[in-house]
Each structure stands twice: as C-alpha cells, then as structure tokens.
Coordinates of C-alpha atoms in Angstrom, one line a residue:
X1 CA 0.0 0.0 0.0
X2 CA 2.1 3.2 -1.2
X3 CA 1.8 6.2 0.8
X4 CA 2.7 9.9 0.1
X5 CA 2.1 13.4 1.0
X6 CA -0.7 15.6 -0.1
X7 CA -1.9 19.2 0.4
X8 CA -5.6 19.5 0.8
X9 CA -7.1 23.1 0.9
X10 CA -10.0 23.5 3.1
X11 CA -11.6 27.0 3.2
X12 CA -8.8 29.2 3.4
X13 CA -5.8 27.3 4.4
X14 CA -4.1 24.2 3.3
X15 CA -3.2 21.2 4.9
X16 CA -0.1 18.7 4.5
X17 CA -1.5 14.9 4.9
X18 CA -0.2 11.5 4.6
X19 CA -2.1 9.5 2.4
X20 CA -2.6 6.1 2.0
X21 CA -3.5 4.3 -1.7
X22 CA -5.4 1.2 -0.8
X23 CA -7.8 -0.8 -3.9
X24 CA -11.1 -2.5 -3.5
X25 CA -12.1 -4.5 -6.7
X26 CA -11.4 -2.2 -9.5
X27 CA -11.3 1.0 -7.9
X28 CA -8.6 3.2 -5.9
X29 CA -9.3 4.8 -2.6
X30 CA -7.2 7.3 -0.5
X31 CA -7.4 7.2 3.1
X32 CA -5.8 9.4 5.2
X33 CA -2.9 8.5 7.7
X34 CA -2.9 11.3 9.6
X35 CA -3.0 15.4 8.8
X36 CA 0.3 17.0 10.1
X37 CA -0.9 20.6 10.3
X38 CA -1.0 23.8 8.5
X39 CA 1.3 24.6 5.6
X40 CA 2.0 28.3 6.4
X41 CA 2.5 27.3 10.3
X42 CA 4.7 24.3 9.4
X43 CA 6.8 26.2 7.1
X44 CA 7.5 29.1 9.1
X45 CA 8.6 26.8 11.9
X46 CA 10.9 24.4 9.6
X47 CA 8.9 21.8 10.7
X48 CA 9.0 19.9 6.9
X49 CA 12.5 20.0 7.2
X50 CA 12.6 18.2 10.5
X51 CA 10.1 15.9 10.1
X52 CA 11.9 14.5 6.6
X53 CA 15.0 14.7 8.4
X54 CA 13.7 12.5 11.1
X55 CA 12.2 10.0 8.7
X56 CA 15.5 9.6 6.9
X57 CA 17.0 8.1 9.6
X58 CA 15.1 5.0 9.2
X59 CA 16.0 4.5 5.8
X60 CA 19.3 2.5 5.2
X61 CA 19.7 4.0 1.3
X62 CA 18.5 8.0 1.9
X63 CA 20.8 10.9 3.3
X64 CA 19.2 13.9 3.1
X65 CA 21.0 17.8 2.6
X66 CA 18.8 20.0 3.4
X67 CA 18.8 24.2 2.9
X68 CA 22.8 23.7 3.5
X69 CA 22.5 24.9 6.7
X70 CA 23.5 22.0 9.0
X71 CA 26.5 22.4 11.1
X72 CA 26.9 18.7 10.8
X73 CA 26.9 18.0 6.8
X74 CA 30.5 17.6 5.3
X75 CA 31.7 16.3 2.2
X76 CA 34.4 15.2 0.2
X77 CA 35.7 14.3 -3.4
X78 CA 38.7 11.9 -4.0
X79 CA 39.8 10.5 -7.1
X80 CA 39.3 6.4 -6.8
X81 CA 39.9 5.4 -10.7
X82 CA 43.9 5.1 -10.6
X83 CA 44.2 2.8 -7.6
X84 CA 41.1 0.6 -8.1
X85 CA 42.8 -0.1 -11.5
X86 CA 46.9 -0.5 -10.8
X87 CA 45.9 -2.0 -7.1
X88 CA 44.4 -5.0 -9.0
X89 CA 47.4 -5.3 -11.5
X90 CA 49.9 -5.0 -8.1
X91 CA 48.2 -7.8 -7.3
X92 CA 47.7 -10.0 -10.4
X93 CA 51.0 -9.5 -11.3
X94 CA 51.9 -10.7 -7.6
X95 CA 53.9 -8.2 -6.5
X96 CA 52.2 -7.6 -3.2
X97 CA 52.9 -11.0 -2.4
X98 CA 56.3 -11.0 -3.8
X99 CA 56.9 -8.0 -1.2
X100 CA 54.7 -9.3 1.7
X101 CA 57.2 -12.2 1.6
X102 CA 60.2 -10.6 1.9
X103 CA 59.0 -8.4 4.6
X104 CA 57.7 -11.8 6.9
X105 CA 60.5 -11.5 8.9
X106 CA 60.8 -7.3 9.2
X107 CA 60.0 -5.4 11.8
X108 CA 59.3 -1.8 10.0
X109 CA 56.2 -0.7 12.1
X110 CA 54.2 0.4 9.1
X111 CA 53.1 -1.4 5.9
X112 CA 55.7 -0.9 3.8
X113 CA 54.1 -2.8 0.8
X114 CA 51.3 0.0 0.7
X115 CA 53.9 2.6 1.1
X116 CA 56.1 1.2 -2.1
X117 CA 52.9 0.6 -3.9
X118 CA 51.8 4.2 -3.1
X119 CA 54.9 5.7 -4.3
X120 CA 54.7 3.0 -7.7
X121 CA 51.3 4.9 -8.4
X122 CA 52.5 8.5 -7.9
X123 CA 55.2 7.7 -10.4
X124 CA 52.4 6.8 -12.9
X125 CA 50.2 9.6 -12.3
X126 CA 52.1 13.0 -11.3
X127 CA 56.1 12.8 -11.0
X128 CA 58.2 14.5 -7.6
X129 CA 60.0 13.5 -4.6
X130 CA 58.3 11.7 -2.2
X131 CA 57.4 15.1 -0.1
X132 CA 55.2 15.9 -2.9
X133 CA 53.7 12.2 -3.1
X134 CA 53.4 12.8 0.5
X135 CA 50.9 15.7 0.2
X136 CA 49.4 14.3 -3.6
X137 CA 48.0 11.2 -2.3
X138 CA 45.3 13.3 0.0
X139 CA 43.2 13.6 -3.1
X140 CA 42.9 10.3 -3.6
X141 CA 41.2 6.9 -2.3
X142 CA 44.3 4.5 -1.5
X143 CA 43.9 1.7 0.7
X144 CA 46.1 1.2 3.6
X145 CA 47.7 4.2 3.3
X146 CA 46.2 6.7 5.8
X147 CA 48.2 6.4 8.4
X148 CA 51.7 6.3 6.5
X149 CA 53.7 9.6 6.6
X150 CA 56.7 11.0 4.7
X151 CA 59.4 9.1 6.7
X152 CA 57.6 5.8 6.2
X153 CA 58.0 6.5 2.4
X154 CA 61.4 7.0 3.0
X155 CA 61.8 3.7 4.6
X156 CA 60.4 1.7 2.1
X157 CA 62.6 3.5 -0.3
X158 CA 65.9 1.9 1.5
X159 CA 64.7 -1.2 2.4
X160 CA 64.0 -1.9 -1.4
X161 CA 67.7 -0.7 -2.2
X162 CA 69.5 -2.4 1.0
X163 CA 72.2 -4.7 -0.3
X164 CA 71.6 -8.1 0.7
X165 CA 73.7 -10.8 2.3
X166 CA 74.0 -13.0 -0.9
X167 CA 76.2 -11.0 -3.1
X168 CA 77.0 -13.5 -6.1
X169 CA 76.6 -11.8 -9.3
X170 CA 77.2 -8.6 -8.1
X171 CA 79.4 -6.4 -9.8
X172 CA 82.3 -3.9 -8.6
X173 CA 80.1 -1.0 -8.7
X174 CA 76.6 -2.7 -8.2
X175 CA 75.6 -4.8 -5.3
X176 CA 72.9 -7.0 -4.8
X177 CA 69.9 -5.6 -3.1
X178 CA 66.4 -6.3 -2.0
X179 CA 65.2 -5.0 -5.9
X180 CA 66.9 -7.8 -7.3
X181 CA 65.3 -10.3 -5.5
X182 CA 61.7 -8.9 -6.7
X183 CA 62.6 -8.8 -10.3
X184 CA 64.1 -12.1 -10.0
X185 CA 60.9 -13.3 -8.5
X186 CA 59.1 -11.5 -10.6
X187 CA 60.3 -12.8 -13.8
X188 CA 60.1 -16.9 -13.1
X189 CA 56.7 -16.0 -11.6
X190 CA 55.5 -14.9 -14.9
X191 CA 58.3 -16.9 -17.3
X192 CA 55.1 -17.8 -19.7
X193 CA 55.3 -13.9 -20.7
X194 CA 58.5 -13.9 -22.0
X195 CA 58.4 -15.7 -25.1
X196 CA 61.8 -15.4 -26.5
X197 CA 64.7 -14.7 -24.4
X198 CA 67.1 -15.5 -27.0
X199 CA 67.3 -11.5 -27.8
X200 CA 66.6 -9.6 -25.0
X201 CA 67.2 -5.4 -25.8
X202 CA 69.0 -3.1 -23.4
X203 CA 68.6 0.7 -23.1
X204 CA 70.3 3.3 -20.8
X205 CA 69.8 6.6 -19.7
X206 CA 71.7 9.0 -17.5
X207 CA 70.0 10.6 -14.2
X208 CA 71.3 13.9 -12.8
X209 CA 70.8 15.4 -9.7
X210 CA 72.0 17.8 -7.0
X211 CA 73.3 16.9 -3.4
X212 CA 76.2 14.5 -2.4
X213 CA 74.3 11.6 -4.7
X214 CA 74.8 9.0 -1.9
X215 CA 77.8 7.6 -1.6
X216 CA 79.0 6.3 -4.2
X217 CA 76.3 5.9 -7.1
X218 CA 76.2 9.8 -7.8
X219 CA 79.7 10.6 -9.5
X220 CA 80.2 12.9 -11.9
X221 CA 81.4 11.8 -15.5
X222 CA 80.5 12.3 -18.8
X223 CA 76.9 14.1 -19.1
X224 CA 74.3 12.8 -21.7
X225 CA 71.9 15.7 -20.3
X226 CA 75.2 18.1 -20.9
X227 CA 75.1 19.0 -17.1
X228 CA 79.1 17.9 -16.2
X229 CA 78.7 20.4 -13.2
X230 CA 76.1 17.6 -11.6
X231 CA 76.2 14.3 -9.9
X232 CA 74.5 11.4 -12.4
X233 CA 74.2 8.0 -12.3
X234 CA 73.4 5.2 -15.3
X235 CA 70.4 3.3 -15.6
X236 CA 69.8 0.3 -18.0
X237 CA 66.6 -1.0 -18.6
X238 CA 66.3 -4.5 -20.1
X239 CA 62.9 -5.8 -21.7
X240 CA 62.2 -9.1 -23.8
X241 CA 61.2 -9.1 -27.1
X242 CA 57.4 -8.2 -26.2
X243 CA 58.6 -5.0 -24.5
X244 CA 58.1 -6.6 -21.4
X245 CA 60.8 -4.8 -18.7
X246 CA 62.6 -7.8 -16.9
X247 CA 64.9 -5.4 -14.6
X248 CA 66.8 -2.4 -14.2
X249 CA 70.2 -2.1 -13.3
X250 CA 72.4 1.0 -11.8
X251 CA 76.1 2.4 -12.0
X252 CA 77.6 5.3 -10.9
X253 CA 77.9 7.8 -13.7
X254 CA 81.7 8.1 -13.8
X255 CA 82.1 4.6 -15.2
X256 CA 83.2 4.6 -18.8
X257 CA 80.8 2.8 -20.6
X258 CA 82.8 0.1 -21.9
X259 CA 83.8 -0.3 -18.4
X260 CA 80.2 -0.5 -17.2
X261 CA 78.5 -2.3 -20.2
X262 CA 80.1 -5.9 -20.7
X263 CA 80.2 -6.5 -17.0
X264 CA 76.5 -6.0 -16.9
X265 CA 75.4 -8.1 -19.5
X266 CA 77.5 -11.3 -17.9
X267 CA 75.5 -10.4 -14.9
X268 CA 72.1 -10.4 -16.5
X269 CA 73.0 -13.2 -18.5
X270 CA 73.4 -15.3 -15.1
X271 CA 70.3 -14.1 -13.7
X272 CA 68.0 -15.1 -16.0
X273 CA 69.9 -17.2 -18.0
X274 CA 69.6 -15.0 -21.5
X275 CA 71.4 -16.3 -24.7
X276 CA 72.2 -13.2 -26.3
X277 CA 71.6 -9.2 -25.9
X278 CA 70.8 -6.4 -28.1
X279 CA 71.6 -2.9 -27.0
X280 CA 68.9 -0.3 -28.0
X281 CA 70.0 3.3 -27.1
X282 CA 70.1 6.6 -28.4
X283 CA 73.0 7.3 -30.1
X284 CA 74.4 10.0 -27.4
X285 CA 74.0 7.6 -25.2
X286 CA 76.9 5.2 -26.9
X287 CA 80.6 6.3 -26.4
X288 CA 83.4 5.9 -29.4
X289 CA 85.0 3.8 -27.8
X290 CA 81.8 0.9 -26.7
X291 CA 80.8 1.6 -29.9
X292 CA 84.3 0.3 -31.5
X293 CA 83.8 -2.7 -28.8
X294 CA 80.2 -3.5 -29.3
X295 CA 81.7 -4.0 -33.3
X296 CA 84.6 -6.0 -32.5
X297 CA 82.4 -8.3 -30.1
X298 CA 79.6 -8.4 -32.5
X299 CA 77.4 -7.5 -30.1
X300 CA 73.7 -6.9 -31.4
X301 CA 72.5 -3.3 -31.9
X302 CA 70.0 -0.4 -32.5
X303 CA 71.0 2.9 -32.1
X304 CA 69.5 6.2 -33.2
X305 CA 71.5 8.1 -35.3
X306 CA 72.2 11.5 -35.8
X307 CA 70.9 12.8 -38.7
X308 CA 72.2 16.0 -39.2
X309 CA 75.6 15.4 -37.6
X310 CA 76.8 12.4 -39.1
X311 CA 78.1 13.4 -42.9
X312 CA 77.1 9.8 -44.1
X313 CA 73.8 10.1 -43.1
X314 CA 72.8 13.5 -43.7
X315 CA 74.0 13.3 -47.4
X316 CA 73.8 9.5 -48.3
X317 CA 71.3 7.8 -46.6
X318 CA 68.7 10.5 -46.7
X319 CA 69.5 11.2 -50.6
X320 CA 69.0 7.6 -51.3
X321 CA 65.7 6.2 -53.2
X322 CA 63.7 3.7 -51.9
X323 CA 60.2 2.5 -51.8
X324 CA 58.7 3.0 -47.8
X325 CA 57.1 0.2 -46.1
X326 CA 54.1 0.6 -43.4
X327 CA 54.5 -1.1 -40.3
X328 CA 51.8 -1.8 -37.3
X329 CA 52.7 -3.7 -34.3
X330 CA 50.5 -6.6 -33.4
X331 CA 47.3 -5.9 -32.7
X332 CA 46.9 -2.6 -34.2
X333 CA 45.0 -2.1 -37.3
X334 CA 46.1 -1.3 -40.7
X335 CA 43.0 1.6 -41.0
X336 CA 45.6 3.9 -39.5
X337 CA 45.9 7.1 -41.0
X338 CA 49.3 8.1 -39.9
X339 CA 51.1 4.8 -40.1
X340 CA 55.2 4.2 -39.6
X341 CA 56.8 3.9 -42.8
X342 CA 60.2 2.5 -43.1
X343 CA 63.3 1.6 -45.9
X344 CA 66.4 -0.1 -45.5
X345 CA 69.2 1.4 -46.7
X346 CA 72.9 -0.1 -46.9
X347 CA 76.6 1.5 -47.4
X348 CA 79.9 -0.1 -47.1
X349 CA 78.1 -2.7 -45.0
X350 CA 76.2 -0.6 -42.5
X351 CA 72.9 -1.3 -42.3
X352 CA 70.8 1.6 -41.8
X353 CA 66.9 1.9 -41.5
X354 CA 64.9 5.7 -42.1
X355 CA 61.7 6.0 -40.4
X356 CA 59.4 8.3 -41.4
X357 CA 56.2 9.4 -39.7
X358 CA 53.9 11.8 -42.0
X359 CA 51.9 13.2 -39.1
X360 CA 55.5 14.3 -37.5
X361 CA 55.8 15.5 -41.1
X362 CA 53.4 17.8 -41.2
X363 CA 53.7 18.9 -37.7
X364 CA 57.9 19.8 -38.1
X365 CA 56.9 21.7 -41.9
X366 CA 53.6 23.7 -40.2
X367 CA 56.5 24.9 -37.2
X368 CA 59.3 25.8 -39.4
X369 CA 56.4 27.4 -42.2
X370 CA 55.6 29.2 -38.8
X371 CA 59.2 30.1 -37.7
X372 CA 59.2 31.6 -41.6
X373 CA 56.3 33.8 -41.1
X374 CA 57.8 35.2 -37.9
X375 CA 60.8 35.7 -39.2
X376 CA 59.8 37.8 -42.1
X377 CA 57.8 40.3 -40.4
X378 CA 60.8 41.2 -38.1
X379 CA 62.5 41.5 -41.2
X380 CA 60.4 44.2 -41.8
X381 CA 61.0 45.9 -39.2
X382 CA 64.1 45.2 -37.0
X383 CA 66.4 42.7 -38.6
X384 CA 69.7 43.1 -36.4
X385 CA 67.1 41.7 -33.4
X386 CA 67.1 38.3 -35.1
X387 CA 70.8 37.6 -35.0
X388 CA 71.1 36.4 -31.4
X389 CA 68.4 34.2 -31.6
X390 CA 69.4 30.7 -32.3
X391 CA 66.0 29.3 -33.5
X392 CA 66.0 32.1 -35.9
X393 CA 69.8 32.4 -37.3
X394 CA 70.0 29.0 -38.9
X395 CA 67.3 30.4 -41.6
X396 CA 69.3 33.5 -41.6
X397 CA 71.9 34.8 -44.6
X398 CA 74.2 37.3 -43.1
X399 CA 76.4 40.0 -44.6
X400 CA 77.5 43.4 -43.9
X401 CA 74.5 45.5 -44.9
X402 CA 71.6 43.0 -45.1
X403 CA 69.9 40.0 -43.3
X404 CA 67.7 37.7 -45.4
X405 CA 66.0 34.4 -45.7
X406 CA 68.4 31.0 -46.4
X407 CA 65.9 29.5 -48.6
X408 CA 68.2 26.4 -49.6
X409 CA 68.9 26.1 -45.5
X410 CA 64.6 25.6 -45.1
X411 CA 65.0 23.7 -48.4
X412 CA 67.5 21.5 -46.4
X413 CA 65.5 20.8 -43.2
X414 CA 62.7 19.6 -45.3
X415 CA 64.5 16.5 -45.6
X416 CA 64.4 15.7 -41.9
X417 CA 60.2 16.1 -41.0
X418 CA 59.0 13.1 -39.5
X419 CA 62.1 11.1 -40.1
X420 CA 64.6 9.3 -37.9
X421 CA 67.6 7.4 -38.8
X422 CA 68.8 3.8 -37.0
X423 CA 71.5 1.5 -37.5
X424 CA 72.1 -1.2 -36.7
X425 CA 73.9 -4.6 -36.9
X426 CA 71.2 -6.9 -36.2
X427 CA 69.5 -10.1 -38.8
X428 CA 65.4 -8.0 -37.6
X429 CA 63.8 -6.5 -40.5
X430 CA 63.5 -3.1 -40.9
X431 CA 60.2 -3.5 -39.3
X432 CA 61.1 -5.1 -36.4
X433 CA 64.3 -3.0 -36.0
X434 CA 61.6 -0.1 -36.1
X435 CA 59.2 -1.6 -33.8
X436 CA 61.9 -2.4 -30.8
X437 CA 63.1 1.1 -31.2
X438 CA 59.9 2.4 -30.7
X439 CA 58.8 0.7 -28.0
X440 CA 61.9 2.1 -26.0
X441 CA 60.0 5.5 -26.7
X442 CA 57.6 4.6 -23.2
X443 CA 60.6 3.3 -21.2
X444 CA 62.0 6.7 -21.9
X445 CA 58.8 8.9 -21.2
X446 CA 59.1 6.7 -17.0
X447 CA 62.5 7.5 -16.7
X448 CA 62.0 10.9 -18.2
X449 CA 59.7 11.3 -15.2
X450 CA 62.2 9.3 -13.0
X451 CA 64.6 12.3 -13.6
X452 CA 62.7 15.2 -12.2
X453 CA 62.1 13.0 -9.2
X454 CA 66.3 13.3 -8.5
X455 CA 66.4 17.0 -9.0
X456 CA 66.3 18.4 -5.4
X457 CA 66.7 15.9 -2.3
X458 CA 66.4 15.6 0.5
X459 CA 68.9 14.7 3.1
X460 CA 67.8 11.2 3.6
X461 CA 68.0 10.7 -0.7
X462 CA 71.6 11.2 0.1
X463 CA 72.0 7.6 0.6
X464 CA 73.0 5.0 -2.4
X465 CA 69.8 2.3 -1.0
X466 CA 67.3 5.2 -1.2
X467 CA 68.4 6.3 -4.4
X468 CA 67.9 2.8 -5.6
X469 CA 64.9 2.3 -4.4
X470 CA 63.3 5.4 -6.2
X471 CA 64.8 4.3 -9.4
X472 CA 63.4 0.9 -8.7
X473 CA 59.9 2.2 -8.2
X474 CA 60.0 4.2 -11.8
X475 CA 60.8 0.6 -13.0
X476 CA 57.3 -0.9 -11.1
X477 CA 55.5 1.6 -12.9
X478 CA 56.6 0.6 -16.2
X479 CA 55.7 -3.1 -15.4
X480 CA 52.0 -2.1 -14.6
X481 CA 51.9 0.5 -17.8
X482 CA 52.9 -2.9 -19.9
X483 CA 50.4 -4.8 -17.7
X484 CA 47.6 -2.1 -18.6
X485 CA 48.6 -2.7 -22.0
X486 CA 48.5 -6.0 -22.1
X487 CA 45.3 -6.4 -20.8
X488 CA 44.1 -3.3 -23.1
X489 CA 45.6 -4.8 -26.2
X490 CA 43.5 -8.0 -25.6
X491 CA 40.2 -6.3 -25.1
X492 CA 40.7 -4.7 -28.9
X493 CA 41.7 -1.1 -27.4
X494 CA 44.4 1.0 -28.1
X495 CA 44.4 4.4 -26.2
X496 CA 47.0 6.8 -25.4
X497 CA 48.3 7.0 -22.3
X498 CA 47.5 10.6 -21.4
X499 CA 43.9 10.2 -22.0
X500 CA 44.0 7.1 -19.6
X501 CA 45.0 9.4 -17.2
X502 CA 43.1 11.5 -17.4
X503 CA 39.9 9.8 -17.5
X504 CA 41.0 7.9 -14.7
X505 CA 41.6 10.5 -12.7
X506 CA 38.2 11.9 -13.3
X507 CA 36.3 9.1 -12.0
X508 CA 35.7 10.9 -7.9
X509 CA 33.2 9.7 -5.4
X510 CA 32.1 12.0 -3.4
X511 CA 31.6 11.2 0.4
X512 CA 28.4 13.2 1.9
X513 CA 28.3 12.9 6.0
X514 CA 25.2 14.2 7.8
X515 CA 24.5 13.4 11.2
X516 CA 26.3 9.6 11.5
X517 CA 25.3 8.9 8.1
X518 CA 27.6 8.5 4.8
X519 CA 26.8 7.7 1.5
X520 CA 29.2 7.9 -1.3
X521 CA 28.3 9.4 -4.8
X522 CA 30.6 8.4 -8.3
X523 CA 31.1 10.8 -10.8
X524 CA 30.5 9.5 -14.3
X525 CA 32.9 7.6 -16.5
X526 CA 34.2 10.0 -19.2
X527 CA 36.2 8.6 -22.3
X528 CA 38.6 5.9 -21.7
X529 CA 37.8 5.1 -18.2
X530 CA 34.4 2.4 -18.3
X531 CA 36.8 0.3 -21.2
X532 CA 39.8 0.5 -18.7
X533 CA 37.4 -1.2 -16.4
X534 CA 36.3 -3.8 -18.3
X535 CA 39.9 -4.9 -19.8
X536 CA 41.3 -5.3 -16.5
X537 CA 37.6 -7.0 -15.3
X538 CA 37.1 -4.6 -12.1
X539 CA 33.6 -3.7 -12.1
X540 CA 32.9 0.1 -11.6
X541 CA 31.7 1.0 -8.1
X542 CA 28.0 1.4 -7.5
X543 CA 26.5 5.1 -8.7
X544 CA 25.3 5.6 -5.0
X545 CA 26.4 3.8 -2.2
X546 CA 25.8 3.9 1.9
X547 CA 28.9 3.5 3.8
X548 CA 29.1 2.1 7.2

C-alpha cells in the first residue's frame, strides 16, 4: 500500500497529509494517515524540514541535505579510478605478495608494501619527490595508506635498495639488493610472458641530480643531459622481445661505458639465463670507444642516429631512393591514417633503417612554415634583433649591410620532417628494428619522469639504497603500464596513455556525512575510463552507495 504526501485546501488554508493508496475491486481509494498541520505554520517553523530529516534516519539508502545549513553535513571528493585499476594489476601480477614475503621476517612498524605501492602509483600519475607524493595522495582513495607519513615513504625506499647478504653476481660497482630479489621473482613468476629470451634489448639513460648523490652511485662523469657540473648516475633498462621490462640495473655515472657495459650483461646473463643481448639506445647515449667494442664483439644493436651530424647520413642515406614500407605492431590495425613507414638502406656494410612518420611531417613543416612567417615580419621591421636568436639564425643569410632568408637552408630541413635514422647490426627487419626502437619511446617517457624525481633531495636521498629504491619504483611503474597494455591490447583497445590518465583521474566519489550517516556518490565515466574497467575485469563502483 504506497503512501505519500498531499496538500488538501479546506476553506482558506491548506493542509499537509499523509495518504494512504489502498484498492477494492477495481477501484482506488485514498485514506488518510494522519494530517500533520497547516502549511504556512509548518513552514515558518521548519517543521517539513525536520520531520523528513527524522524520517531519513530510518532509511538505510537515503541521506538527506537540506537548505545547507547543518553544522553537521560535510563532504568530500577523491579520485578512486587510478588505484582501483593499478591495485588490482599489483596484485595479479603478484607483486604484493612478492613483497609481503620478503618483509615476513621485518620489523618496520608500518606497511611498507602499501607505502612502495603508493609511491609506484605516484610515479604513474604525477612525477616529484616523495614530499610531494606525500601531500598528492590526500586527493585520492588509496587503501592502507592513511596512516603512513613522509618518513615511512622514505623507509620503504631503502629497504627496497639495501644490499643483501648474498652477493653472487654482483658487480664492482653494483651490489645485490632487496630489488633484485623482486625482479628475479618477478620474472620466473611470470616466465610464460617472455616468449623469446634469446634476444633480449637493453637501453640506458643518464640521471642527474643535486646533493652529495649518496655515496657512491652519484659521481660525476661524462653528461648525456650536458650538465658535467652535476652528480648522475646510469640506468639500463632491459625488456624481452614483447617490451616486457625484466629489470633495471644502476652504476655510478663516472664509469666509462665500456667499463660498465660488458660486466652488466654477464651479470644479467646469469640471472635469467639469456642467450644473447641487443643494446637499443640513443645514439648519445653510446661512447666511441663501446661503440668500437660492441663491433669487434659483435654485439647486437640499434642505435638512433644523428641525422644531421653524421656526414654519411645526412647526405647519403637520406638522398638515397627507396620504396617506404608501413608497419603496425601486433594488434593494431592497418586503418591507421598516420602509419610508420620504413626503408632499408645499406653503405659499405652498414645497415641503416629511415623511419618516417607523416603526421610528425606535417607537424615539423607547419613549425618551421611558422618560424618563416615570424621571421619575415621582423624582417620588416628590425632585422639586427634576429641575429642572437638561435632558432631564428640558422634560416638567416648574413652579410655586412643585409639580413635575409636562407631559402636552400629551409630547403634542407625539409628533408628531416617526420624522419629518424637507425643502424644497426642486427638479422630483424627493418620493421622489427623499427618496432623495438619504438617501443623504447615509453621506457624513456618513465625514466624521463624518473629524472625530475632526483632534482632536489632531501637529506635522507643522500643515501646510495634510497636512491635505488626510487629508481626501482620508476621501473614498477613501467611493469604495470605494460600490464595495462597487455590487458588493453586484448580487449581490442588502443588508447593513449595521457587520456588514460586523465579519464582515470576523473572518475571521484564524493563522500556526503550528515549526522552519522555516509553515502558515497561516483562521478561519471568520461572517455577511456568504463573500457579501462572492463579490460582489466574490475567492475565500476555502484553510482550511490551507503557506507558504514
């Protein structure tokens, strides 16, 4: 029998009732429950108010804001998307229990898995020190991180770069530590991923920073990032020929790296028993001298090559003709309007393979088209301004009583939109070669990240196991982002990686608390986020929800 509120009008005044719906037969009658009073006397008192208020608290699914002016009604909006996702692939990909076994016999005092995995999902979603993870992680729902502070963070930072007491394979400059243990775990826990470790491909990058650097693993040496003034250390990433990342290792950044290189290799080698190693870097990133040894050794490469610095290149290479192949990676679909195109092209021996990207290609000719424009209006008007600036002087012609556009230099950078050079030494086709490259591209854009982290420390970054242990987290977050992937790539979906972020980060709930009671409201799932969801099979929280 539904019942509901009514206003009858008698004579001159109306009346609020509850009514009751009852039928007999065919026919609907109301009878009245009871009359609660006058309308203009209940109103003026607030009496509506209080009476719904009073009836809401024997409802189990109804909180009720009224008029906004409770003392007792607060709220609250935190992001949930980005844990409820990379929590589940933490532990899928077992990592919590990876960690949780290690730490059986520890005696921290806090949970120092949630404070690792807390600082694995800050490096996914924002970059900083752990100060600023500190205060980031406020706006959003983590669990079983509430009561963890900045030095617990800390903590967990050294006890993942501690040496430990086994020390076979360790090199003269790199101990064993607690983070090789999880990636060794890590890798025969999942051995069915990596389907061919007969090539695995190694990359390295350079991390400066300010501060002592520990100490011994910041050093200063020869500067990729052109900062010899600073502290750095070396970073190598190894992945399996799926992109999958199987560890990282670290070096001081005085170490030559021919010094550095073959030491590191026989140490992977014994780890996890690989057959043979390809070294994928940026050419910068490649001394003279490794680069005569990787040759003599015959030592499986892909480097990226300097285009406009390397005479061989720039005007043989580039010049010669050749029909441009399109390549996909697996799983992605041939409709693509702005596909990689490659060519293979061979001199004296060296194998070389041009890439071209047309949407680059457009985007490099619209800039310099734009640089142009720019450049001859101040021609018009103050020409001797133009000289100092660098972006502007290499399309300049310079002589004693006039400034003027080099049209055969913007003729000459033509050649290079959308186009990168490799060589290499490997039996891949140029597709392949183009592919493993590439997929390097998102190991750079973590450690990219990684870098800014190292900038300004504090005192307790000064020691070699914290250091590691913040490079070590950078490498958890590129395990989940291939994870994500993965499970993305098997669902039919291919997004980018910003708007994952972003539509993860949208997803809120919003916590409303009047008088004892919560409920929690979810914002709506924008973009990305619902297909996120289902790949990774989480189910998305309820719309409403009453919390106890």
């Amino acid at each position: 029998r539904p019942m509901f509120a009514r206003v009858k009008k008698a004579g001159q005044y109306e009346y609020l009732q509850i009514v009751e719906n009852r039928r007999e037969g065919k026919r609907t009658i109301q009878r009245v429950i009871a009359t609660v009073g006058r309308m203009e006397q209940l109103q003026a008192k607030g009496e509506i108010e209080n009476l719904i208020r009073s009836l809401s608290r024997f409802s189990e699914k109804v909180l009720l804001v009224l008029s906004g002016k409770s003392d007792d009604i607060h709220a609250e909006a935190k992001k949930i998307g980005p844990a409820l996702i990379f929590d589940r692939l933490w532990k899928e990909m077992g990592i919590k229990k990876i960690l949780r076994n290690l730490l059986t016999d520890r005696k921290f005092g806090f949970d120092v898995e949630r404070a690792i995995f807390l600082t694995v999902l800050h490096r996914l979603f924002a970059s900083g020190s752990d100060r600023s993870c500190d205060k980031w992680h406020r706006d959003y729902v983590v669990n079983g991180v509430d009561g963890l502070s900045l030095h617990h963070l800390y903590r967990a930072m050294a006890f993942l770069g501690e040496e430990i007491e086994d020390q076979k394979d360790r090199t003269l400059f790199s101990p064993r530590c607690t983070k090789d243990l999880i990636e060794e775990d890590l890798f025969y826990l999942h051995q069915d991923l990596f389907s061919s470790l007969d090539v695995v491909f190694f990359d390295t990058t350079s991390i400066c920073f300010e501060g002592a650097g520990g100490e011994t693993i910041g050093q200063l040496g020869h500067s990729k990032d052109h900062r010899s003034d600073l502290n750095q250390m070396v970073v190598g990433v190894i992945l399996d020929n799926n992109g999958n990342p199987i560890c990282c290792e670290m070096w001081p950044g005085n170490t030559a790296d021919v010094n550095s290189l073959i030491p590191v290799i026989k140490r992977i080698k014994q780890r996890f028993h690989i057959r043979s190693f390809c070294i994928v870097s940026d050419r910068g990133m490649i001394s003279e001298e490794t680069m005569a040894y990787l040759e003599k050794e015959k030592i499986p490469y892909i480097l990226g090559a300097r285009m406009k610095r390397v005479k061989e290149i720039k005007e043989e290479v580039l010049s010669r003709a050749g029909r441009y192949r399109e390549v996909y990676p697996e799983g992605v679909s041939s409709k693509d309007p702005s596909p990689l195109k490659v060519k293979e092209v061979n001199i004296g021996g060296r194998r070389y393979i041009v890439c071209l990207n047309e949407r680059e290609a457009r985007k490099d000719a619209a800039d310099r088209q734009a640089i142009v424009d720019a450049l001859q209006e101040k021609l018009k008007s103050n020409p001797k301004s133009l000289v100092g600036n660098k972006g502007y002087r290499k399309y300049l012609s310079m002589d004693r009583d006039s400034v003027s556009i080099n049209q055969q230099k913007v003729h000459e950078e033509e050649r290079f939109d959308g186009k990168w050079v490799l060589k290499t030494n490997t039996k891949l086709t140029a597709e392949q070669v183009a592919l493993k490259y590439k997929e390097l591209w998102r190991v750079e854009q973590v450690f990219r990240d990684m870098k800014s982290i190292l900038d300004t420390r504090p005192i307790f970054h000064q020691r070699d196991e914290t250091i590691r242990g913040h490079v070590f987290c950078s490498f958890l977050a590129l395990v989940l982002r291939k994870e994500l992937d993965r499970s993305l790539e098997k669902a039919g979906h291919c997004f980018e990686w910003a708007d994952i972020k972003q539509d993860l980060k949208s997803l809120q709930e919003i916590i409303i608390e009047d008088n004892g009671k919560k409920l929690a409201i979810r914002s709506e799932c924008n973009g990305t986020c619902g297909k996120v969801f289902q790949a990774v099979k989480i189910a998305i929280p309820l719309t409403i929800r009453e919390l106890s």
